[in-house]
Amino acid sequence: DAGVIQSPRHEVTEMGQEVTLRCKPISGHDYLFWYRQTMMRGLELLIYFNNNVPIDDSGMPEDRFSAKMPNASFSTLKIQPSEPRDSAVYFCASGTGPQETQYFGPGTRLLVL
Amino acid sequence: QKEVEQDPGPLSVPEGAIVSLNCTYSNSAFQYFMWYRQYSRKGPELLMYTYSSGNKEDGRFTAQVDKSSKYISLFIRDSQPSDSATYLCAMRAGGTSYGKLTFGQGTILTVHP
């Protein structure tokens, strides 16, 4: 298996632009997670899905952030409009309950100028 | 105050040393405890998983949980340069909160030859 796939791996954009991050989970996994990692705040859970349904989005920082999972093999995290404070590494992870193993993708490094 | 506190280090040790990494937490509902290892510019990967109090050993790694003190530890014996990474503790409550992991800040470890 190729593991969790994320694209793009790096993104540089200007403040105010829309940013879309993409994730393909491991086939057969029914949970999908979006995290954000910064030096100041560490690794934070933004939202997670179970069977394509959002279960908990309490970590989404504000309305500028939205996430969708239209099918079992694809999810997006969108930031509109982007701000410099959104600069971080965004990780997607997938897993299958009730085990605790979450398999992380390589991350997307986002820089908002 | 953060729910999970972890000394970010950095920690530098010679090859062969015993390494002790620790986290404290405040939420008494946490029942599942994990250690993730994250190499530079990679996603975290699960290293150890324990439920409730006690010890768990896996090769050179030992995880300890003391729920009465709200304190968890990871010990690495005979440390190797390949152990150089950031180590993140993670935990979650029981019940229906599967997926909602709370991570520590991460401890940066360097093992020098």
Coordinates of C-alpha atoms in Angstrom, one line a residue:
Chain A
D1 CA 0.0 0.0 0.0
A2 CA 1.2 3.5 -0.8
G3 CA 0.2 4.9 2.6
V4 CA -1.7 8.2 3.0
I5 CA -1.1 10.5 0.1
Q6 CA -1.2 14.2 0.4
S7 CA -0.9 16.9 -2.2
P8 CA 0.6 19.3 -2.7
R9 CA 3.7 18.7 -0.6
H10 CA 4.5 22.4 -0.5
E11 CA 2.3 25.4 -1.1
V12 CA 3.3 29.1 -1.1
T13 CA 0.5 31.5 -1.5
E14 CA -0.3 35.1 -0.8
M15 CA -2.6 36.4 1.9
G16 CA -6.2 36.3 0.8
Q17 CA -5.9 33.5 -1.7
E18 CA -7.8 30.2 -1.5
V19 CA -5.8 27.1 -0.6
T20 CA -7.0 23.6 -1.1
L21 CA -5.1 20.6 0.5
R22 CA -5.9 17.1 -0.7
C23 CA -5.7 13.7 1.0
K24 CA -6.1 10.1 -0.1
P25 CA -6.4 7.8 2.9
I26 CA -5.2 4.2 3.0
S27 CA -7.7 1.9 1.3
G28 CA -10.1 0.3 3.8
H29 CA -9.6 2.9 6.5
D30 CA -12.9 4.4 7.7
Y31 CA -11.5 7.2 9.8
L32 CA -9.8 10.3 8.4
F33 CA -8.1 13.1 10.4
W34 CA -6.8 16.5 9.5
Y35 CA -4.1 18.0 11.8
R36 CA -2.1 21.2 11.9
Q37 CA 1.4 21.4 13.3
T38 CA 3.3 24.5 14.3
M39 CA 6.2 25.1 16.6
M40 CA 4.1 27.2 18.9
R41 CA 1.0 25.0 19.2
G42 CA 2.3 21.6 18.3
L43 CA 0.1 19.0 16.6
E44 CA -3.6 19.9 16.8
L45 CA -6.6 17.9 15.5
L46 CA -8.7 20.1 13.3
I47 CA -11.5 17.7 12.2
Y48 CA -12.1 14.0 11.7
F49 CA -14.5 11.9 9.6
N50 CA -15.9 8.4 10.1
N51 CA -17.3 6.8 7.0
N52 CA -17.1 10.1 5.2
V53 CA -19.2 11.9 7.8
P54 CA -17.6 14.7 9.9
I55 CA -17.7 13.6 13.6
D56 CA -15.9 16.4 15.4
D57 CA -14.9 19.7 13.9
S58 CA -14.3 21.5 17.1
G59 CA -10.6 22.0 16.3
M60 CA -11.3 24.0 13.1
P61 CA -10.0 27.4 14.0
E62 CA -12.6 29.6 12.2
D63 CA -15.1 29.8 9.4
R64 CA -12.3 30.3 6.9
F65 CA -11.5 26.6 7.2
S66 CA -13.7 23.9 5.7
A67 CA -13.2 20.2 5.1
K68 CA -15.1 17.7 2.9
M69 CA -14.9 14.0 2.3
P70 CA -17.1 13.3 -0.8
N71 CA -16.1 9.6 -0.8
A72 CA -14.0 7.0 1.0
S73 CA -10.8 7.7 -1.0
F74 CA -10.6 11.5 -1.0
S75 CA -10.8 14.5 1.3
T76 CA -10.0 18.2 1.1
L77 CA -9.2 20.9 3.5
K78 CA -9.8 24.4 2.2
I79 CA -8.7 27.7 3.6
Q80 CA -10.5 30.8 2.2
P81 CA -9.2 33.5 2.5
S82 CA -5.8 32.4 3.7
E83 CA -3.8 34.5 6.3
P84 CA -0.1 34.4 7.3
R85 CA -1.0 32.8 10.7
D86 CA -2.3 29.8 8.7
S87 CA 1.3 28.9 7.8
A88 CA 2.0 25.4 9.2
V89 CA 2.4 21.8 8.2
Y90 CA -1.0 20.2 7.6
F91 CA -1.2 16.4 8.1
C92 CA -3.8 14.0 7.0
A93 CA -4.1 10.7 8.8
S94 CA -6.3 7.6 8.4
G95 CA -7.1 4.7 10.6
T96 CA -9.7 2.0 11.4
G97 CA -11.4 1.7 14.8
P98 CA -11.1 0.7 17.5
Q99 CA -7.4 0.5 17.1
E100 CA -5.4 3.6 18.0
T101 CA -3.0 3.5 15.1
Q102 CA -3.4 6.6 13.0
Y103 CA -1.3 6.5 9.8
F104 CA 0.0 9.9 8.9
G105 CA 0.7 11.2 5.5
P106 CA 3.9 13.2 4.7
G107 CA 2.2 16.5 5.3
T108 CA 1.7 19.7 3.3
R109 CA 4.0 22.6 4.2
L110 CA 1.9 25.8 3.7
L111 CA 3.4 29.2 3.7
V112 CA 1.1 32.2 3.4
L113 CA 2.9 35.5 2.6
Chain B
Q1 CA -2.8 25.4 30.9
K2 CA -2.5 22.7 28.3
E3 CA -4.2 19.4 28.8
V4 CA -0.9 17.6 28.0
E5 CA 2.5 19.0 29.0
Q6 CA 5.7 17.7 27.4
D7 CA 9.2 19.2 27.8
P8 CA 10.3 20.1 24.2
G9 CA 13.9 19.6 25.0
P10 CA 16.0 19.5 23.0
L11 CA 17.6 16.4 24.5
S12 CA 21.1 15.3 23.4
V13 CA 22.6 12.0 24.5
P14 CA 25.5 9.8 23.5
E15 CA 24.9 6.5 21.7
G16 CA 24.1 3.7 24.1
A17 CA 22.5 5.9 26.8
I18 CA 19.2 5.3 28.4
V19 CA 16.7 8.0 27.4
S20 CA 13.7 9.0 29.5
L21 CA 10.9 11.0 27.9
N22 CA 7.9 12.2 29.9
C23 CA 4.5 13.8 29.7
T24 CA 2.0 15.0 32.3
Y25 CA -1.6 15.5 31.8
S26 CA -4.6 17.1 33.6
N27 CA -7.6 15.3 32.2
S28 CA -8.4 12.3 34.4
A29 CA -10.7 10.9 31.6
F30 CA -7.6 10.0 29.5
Q31 CA -7.4 6.2 29.3
Y32 CA -5.4 5.5 26.2
F33 CA -1.8 6.6 25.9
M34 CA 0.5 6.5 22.9
W35 CA 3.9 7.5 21.8
Y36 CA 4.6 8.7 18.3
R37 CA 8.0 9.2 16.7
Q38 CA 8.4 11.9 14.0
Y39 CA 11.5 12.1 11.9
S40 CA 12.4 15.4 10.3
R41 CA 10.0 16.4 7.6
K42 CA 7.9 13.3 8.0
G43 CA 4.6 12.5 9.5
P44 CA 4.4 11.0 13.0
E45 CA 4.3 7.2 13.3
L46 CA 3.0 5.1 16.2
L47 CA 5.7 3.7 18.4
M48 CA 3.9 2.5 21.5
Y49 CA 0.3 2.1 22.7
T50 CA -0.9 1.4 26.3
Y51 CA -4.2 1.3 27.9
S52 CA -4.7 2.6 31.5
S53 CA -1.8 2.1 34.0
G54 CA 1.1 -0.2 33.8
N55 CA 4.2 -1.0 31.7
K56 CA 4.6 -2.2 28.1
E57 CA 7.8 -3.3 26.6
D58 CA 8.8 -3.6 22.9
G59 CA 12.4 -4.3 22.2
R60 CA 14.5 -1.3 23.4
F61 CA 11.4 0.7 24.2
T62 CA 9.3 0.7 27.4
A63 CA 6.2 2.7 28.0
Q64 CA 4.9 3.4 31.5
V65 CA 1.7 4.9 32.6
D66 CA 0.9 6.1 36.1
K67 CA -2.7 7.3 36.2
S68 CA -2.6 8.2 39.8
S69 CA 0.1 10.8 39.1
K70 CA -1.2 11.6 35.6
Y71 CA 2.3 10.9 34.3
I72 CA 3.5 8.8 31.4
S73 CA 7.0 7.9 30.3
L74 CA 8.9 6.4 27.4
F75 CA 12.3 4.8 28.0
I76 CA 14.7 4.0 25.3
R77 CA 17.5 1.6 26.1
D78 CA 20.8 1.4 24.2
S79 CA 19.9 4.5 22.2
Q80 CA 21.1 4.6 18.6
P81 CA 21.7 7.6 16.2
S82 CA 18.7 6.3 14.3
D83 CA 16.5 7.1 17.3
S84 CA 17.1 10.8 16.7
A85 CA 13.7 12.2 16.1
T86 CA 10.9 14.1 17.8
Y87 CA 8.8 12.0 20.2
L88 CA 5.2 13.0 20.8
C89 CA 3.0 11.7 23.5
A90 CA -0.7 11.4 22.7
M91 CA -3.7 10.4 24.7
R92 CA -7.5 10.2 24.5
A93 CA -10.4 9.5 26.7
G94 CA -12.5 6.4 26.6
G95 CA -16.1 6.0 25.5
T96 CA -17.1 7.4 22.1
S97 CA -14.2 9.9 21.8
Y98 CA -12.3 7.6 19.4
G99 CA -10.1 9.7 17.2
K100 CA -9.8 12.7 19.3
L101 CA -6.2 12.5 20.3
T102 CA -4.5 15.2 22.3
F103 CA -0.8 15.5 21.6
G104 CA 2.1 16.8 23.7
Q105 CA 4.4 19.4 22.3
G106 CA 7.0 16.8 21.4
T107 CA 10.5 16.3 22.6
I108 CA 13.4 16.6 20.2
L109 CA 16.0 13.9 20.8
T110 CA 19.4 13.7 19.3
V111 CA 21.6 10.6 19.8
H112 CA 25.2 11.3 18.8
P113 CA 27.7 8.6 17.9

